[in-house]
PDB file of C-alpha atoms in Angstrom:
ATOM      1  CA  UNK A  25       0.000   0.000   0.000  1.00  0.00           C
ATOM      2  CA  UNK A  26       1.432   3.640  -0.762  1.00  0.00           C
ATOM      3  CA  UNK A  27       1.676   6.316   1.341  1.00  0.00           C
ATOM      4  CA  UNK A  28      -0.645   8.063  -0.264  1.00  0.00           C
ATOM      5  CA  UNK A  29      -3.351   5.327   0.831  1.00  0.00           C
ATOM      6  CA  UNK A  30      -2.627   5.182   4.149  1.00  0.00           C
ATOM      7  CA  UNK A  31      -2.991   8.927   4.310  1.00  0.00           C
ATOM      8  CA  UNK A  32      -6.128   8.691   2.657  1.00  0.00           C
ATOM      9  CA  UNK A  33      -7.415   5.548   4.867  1.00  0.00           C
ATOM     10  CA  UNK A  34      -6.645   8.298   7.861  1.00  0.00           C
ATOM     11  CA  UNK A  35      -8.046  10.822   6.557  1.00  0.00           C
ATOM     12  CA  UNK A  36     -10.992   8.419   5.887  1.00  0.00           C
ATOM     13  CA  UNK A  37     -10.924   6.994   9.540  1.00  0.00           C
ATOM     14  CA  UNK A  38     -10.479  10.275  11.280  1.00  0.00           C
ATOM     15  CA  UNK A  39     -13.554  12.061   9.546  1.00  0.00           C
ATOM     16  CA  UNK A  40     -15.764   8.904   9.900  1.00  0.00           C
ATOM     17  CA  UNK A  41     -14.576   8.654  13.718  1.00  0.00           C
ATOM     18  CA  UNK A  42     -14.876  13.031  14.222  1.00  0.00           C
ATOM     19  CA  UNK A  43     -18.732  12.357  12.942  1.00  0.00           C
ATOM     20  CA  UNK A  44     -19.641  10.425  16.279  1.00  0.00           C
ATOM     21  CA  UNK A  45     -17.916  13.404  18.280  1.00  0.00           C
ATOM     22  CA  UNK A  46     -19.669  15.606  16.343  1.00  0.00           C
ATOM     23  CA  UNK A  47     -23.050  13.955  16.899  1.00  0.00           C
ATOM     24  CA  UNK A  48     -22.327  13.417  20.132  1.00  0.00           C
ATOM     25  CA  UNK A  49     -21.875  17.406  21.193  1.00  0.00           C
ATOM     26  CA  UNK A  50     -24.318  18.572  18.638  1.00  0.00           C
ATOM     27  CA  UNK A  51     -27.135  16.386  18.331  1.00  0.00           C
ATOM     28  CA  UNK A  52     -28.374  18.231  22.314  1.00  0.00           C
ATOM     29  CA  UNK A  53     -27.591  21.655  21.200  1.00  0.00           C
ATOM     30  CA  UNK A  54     -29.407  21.170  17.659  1.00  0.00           C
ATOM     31  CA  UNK A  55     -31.634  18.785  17.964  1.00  0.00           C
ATOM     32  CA  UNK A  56     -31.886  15.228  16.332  1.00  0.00           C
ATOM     33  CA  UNK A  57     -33.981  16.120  13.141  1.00  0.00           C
ATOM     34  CA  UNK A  58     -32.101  19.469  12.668  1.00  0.00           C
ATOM     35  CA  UNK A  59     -28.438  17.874  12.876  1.00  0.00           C
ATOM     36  CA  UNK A  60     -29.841  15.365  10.118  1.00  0.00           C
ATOM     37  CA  UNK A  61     -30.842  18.246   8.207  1.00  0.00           C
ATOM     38  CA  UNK A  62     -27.443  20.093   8.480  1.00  0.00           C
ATOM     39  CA  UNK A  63     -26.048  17.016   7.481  1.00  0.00           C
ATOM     40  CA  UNK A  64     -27.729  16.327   4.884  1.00  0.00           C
ATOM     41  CA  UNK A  65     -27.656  19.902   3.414  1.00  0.00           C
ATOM     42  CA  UNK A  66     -24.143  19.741   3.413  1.00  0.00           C
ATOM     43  CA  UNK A  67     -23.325  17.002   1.739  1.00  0.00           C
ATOM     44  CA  UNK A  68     -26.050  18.138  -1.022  1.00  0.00           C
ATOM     45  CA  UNK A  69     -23.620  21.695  -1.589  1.00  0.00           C
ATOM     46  CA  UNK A  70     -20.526  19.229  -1.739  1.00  0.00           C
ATOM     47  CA  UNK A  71     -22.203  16.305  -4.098  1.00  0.00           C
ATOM     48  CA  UNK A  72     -24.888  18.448  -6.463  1.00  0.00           C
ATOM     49  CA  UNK A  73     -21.692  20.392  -8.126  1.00  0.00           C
ATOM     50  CA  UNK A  74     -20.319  17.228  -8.944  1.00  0.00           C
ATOM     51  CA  UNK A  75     -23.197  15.298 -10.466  1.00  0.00           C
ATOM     52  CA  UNK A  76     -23.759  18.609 -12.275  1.00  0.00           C
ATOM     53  CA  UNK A  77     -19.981  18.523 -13.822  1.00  0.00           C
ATOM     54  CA  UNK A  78     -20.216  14.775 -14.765  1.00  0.00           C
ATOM     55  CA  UNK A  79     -23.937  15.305 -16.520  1.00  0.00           C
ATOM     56  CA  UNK A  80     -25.624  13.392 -14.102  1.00  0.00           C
ATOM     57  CA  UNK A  81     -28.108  14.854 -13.527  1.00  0.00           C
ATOM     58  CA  UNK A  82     -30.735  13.072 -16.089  1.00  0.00           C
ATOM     59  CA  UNK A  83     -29.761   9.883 -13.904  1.00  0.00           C
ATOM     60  CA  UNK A  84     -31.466  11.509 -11.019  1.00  0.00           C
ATOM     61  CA  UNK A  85     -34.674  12.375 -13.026  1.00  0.00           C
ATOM     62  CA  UNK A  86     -34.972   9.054 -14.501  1.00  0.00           C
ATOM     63  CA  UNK A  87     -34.676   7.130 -11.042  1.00  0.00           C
ATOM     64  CA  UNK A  88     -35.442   9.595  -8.794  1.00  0.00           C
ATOM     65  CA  UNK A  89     -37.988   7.517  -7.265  1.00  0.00           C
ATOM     66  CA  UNK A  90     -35.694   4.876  -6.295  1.00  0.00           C
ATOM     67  CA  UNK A  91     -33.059   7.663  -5.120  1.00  0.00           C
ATOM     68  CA  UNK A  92     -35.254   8.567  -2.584  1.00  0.00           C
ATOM     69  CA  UNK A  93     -36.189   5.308  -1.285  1.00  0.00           C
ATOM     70  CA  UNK A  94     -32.900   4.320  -0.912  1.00  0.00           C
ATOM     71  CA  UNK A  95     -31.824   7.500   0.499  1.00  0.00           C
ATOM     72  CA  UNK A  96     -34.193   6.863   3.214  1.00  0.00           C
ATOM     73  CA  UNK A  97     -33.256   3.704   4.018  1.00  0.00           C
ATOM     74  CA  UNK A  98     -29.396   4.237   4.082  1.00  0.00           C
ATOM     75  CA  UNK A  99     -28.900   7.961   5.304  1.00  0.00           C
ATOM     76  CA  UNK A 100     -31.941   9.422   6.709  1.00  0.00           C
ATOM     77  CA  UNK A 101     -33.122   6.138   9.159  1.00  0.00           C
ATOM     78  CA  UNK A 102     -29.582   5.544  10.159  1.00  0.00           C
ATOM     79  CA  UNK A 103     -28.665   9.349  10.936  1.00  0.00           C
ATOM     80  CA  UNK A 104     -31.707  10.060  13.010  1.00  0.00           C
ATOM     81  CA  UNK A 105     -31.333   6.864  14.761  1.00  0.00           C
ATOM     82  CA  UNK A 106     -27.563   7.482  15.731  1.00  0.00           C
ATOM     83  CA  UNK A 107     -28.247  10.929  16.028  1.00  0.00           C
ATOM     84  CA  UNK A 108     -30.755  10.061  18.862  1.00  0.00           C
ATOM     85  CA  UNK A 109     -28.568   7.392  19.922  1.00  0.00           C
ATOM     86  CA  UNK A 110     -25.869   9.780  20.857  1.00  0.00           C
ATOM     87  CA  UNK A 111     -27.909  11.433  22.980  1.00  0.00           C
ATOM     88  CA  UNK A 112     -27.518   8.541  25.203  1.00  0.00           C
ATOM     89  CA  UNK A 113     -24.903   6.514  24.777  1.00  0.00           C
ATOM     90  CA  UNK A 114     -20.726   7.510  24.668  1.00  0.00           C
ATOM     91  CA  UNK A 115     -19.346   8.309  20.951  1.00  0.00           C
ATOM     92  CA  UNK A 116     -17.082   5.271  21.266  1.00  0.00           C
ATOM     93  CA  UNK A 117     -19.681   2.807  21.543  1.00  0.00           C
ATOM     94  CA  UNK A 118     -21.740   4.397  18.757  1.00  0.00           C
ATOM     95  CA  UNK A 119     -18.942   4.068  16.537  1.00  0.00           C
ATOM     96  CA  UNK A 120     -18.691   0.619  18.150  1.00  0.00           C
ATOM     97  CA  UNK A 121     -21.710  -0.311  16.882  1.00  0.00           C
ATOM     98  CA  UNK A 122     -21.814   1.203  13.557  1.00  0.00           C
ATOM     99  CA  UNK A 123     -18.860  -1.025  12.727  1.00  0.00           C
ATOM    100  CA  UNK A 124     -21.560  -3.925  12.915  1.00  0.00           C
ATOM    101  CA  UNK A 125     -23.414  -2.782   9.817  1.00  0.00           C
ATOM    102  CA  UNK A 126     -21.683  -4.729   7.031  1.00  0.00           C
ATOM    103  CA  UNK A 127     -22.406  -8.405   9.879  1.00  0.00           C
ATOM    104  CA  UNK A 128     -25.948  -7.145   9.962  1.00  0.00           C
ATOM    105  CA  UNK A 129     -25.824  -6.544   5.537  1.00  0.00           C
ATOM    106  CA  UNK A 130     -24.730 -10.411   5.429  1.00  0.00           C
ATOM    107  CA  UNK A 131     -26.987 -11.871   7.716  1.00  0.00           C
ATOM    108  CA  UNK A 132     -29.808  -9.743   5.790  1.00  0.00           C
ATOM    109  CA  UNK A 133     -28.540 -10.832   2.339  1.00  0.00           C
ATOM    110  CA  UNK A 134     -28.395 -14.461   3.926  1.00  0.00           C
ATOM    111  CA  UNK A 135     -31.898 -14.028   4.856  1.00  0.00           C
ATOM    112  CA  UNK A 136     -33.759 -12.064   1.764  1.00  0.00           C
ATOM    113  CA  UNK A 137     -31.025 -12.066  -0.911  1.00  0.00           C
ATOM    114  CA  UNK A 138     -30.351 -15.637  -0.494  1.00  0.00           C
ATOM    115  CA  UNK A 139     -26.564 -14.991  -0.191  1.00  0.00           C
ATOM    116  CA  UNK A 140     -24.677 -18.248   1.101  1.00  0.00           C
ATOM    117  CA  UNK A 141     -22.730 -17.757   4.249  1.00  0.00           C
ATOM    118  CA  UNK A 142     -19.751 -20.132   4.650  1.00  0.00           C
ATOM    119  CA  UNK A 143     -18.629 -21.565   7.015  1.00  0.00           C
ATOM    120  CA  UNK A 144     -15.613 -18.906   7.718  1.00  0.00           C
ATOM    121  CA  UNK A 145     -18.169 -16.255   7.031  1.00  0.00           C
ATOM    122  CA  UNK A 146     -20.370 -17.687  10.103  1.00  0.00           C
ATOM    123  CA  UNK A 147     -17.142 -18.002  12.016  1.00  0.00           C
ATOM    124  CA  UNK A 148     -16.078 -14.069  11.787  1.00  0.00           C
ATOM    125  CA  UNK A 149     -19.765 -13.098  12.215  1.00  0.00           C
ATOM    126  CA  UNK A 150     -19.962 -15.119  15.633  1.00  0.00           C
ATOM    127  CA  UNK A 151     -16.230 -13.730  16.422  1.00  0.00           C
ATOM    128  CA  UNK A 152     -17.522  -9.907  15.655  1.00  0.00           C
ATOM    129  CA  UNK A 153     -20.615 -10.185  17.377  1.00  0.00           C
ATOM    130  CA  UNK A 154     -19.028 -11.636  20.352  1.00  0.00           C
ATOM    131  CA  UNK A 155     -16.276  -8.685  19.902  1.00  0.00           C
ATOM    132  CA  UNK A 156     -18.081  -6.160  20.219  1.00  0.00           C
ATOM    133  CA  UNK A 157     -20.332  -7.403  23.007  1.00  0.00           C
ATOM    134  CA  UNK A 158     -17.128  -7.684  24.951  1.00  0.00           C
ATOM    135  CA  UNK A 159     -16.348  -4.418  24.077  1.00  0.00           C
ATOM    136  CA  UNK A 160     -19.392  -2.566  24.704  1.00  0.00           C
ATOM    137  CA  UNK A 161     -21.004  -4.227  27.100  1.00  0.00           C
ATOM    138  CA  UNK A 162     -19.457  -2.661  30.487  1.00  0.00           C
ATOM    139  CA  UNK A 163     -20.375   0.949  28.495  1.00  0.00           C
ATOM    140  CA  UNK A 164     -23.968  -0.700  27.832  1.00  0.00           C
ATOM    141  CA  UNK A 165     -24.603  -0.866  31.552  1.00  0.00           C
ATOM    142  CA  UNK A 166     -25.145  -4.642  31.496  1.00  0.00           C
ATOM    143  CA  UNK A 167     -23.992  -5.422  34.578  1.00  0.00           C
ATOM    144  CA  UNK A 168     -20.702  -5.520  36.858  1.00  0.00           C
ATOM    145  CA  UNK A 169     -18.676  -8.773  35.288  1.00  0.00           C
ATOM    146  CA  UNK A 170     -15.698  -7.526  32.749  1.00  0.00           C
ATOM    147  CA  UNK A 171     -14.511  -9.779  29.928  1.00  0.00           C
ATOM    148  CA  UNK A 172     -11.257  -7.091  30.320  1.00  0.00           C
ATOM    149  CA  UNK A 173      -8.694  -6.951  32.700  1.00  0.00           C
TER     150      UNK A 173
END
């Protein structure tokens, strides 16, 4: 891997970590549906200039429909449920748990999609799920035994 990757992957990590901070301090000041709003409005003034420089705009016409559903489903849900989320629980262990998304896309492609999970698939979801239960679990309130030292 170049340099210039690894910058980029920490780049990457540090804005995706910073968003949980950021949700975390602003979602009681603003308000849940308001910091999904600013969020949203946002990344509309950074994305629209570029779909309008690549032409892609007649994309969006022609499946706008399906746009919106999936926008709904994949950004708005999610950021109003971490945003209210982070109203009660520590940044860490929102960011903890948002790590968990792509176990919970293969057991719901396993389900619907019919996806096949091997059998080292069903081994690393058992060993993430048990991972982060260990890790969160203390800052979950679940009680006074550690899996940590």
């Amino acid at each position: 891997m170049a340099i210039r990757d690894i910058i980029a992957l920490l780049v990457l990590a540090g804005i995706w970590g910073g968003s949980f901070i950021f949700m975390r301090v602003a979602a009681p000041e603003f308000g849940i549906y308001v910091l999904v709003a600013i969020r949203t409005v946002l990344a509309t003034a950074v994305l629209l200039p570029l779909l309008l420089i690549r032409g892609s705009v007649k994309d969006i016409k022609r499946h706008w429909l399906a746009i919106a559903l999936v926008g709904m489903a994949n950004t708005a849900v999610p950021f109003v449920l971490f945003n209210y989320s982070s109203l009660h629980l520590e940044a860490g262990v929102n960011a903890i748990l948002n790590a968990t998304a792509p176990m919970f896309g293969a057991i719901v492609a396993w389900l619907w999609l019919g996806d096949k999970l091997t059998k080292s698939a069903v081994a690393g979801l058992f060993v993430g799920f048990v991972g982060v239960t260990v890790i969160s679990q203390q800052k979950l309130g679940e009680g006074d035994i550690s899996f940590l030292p």
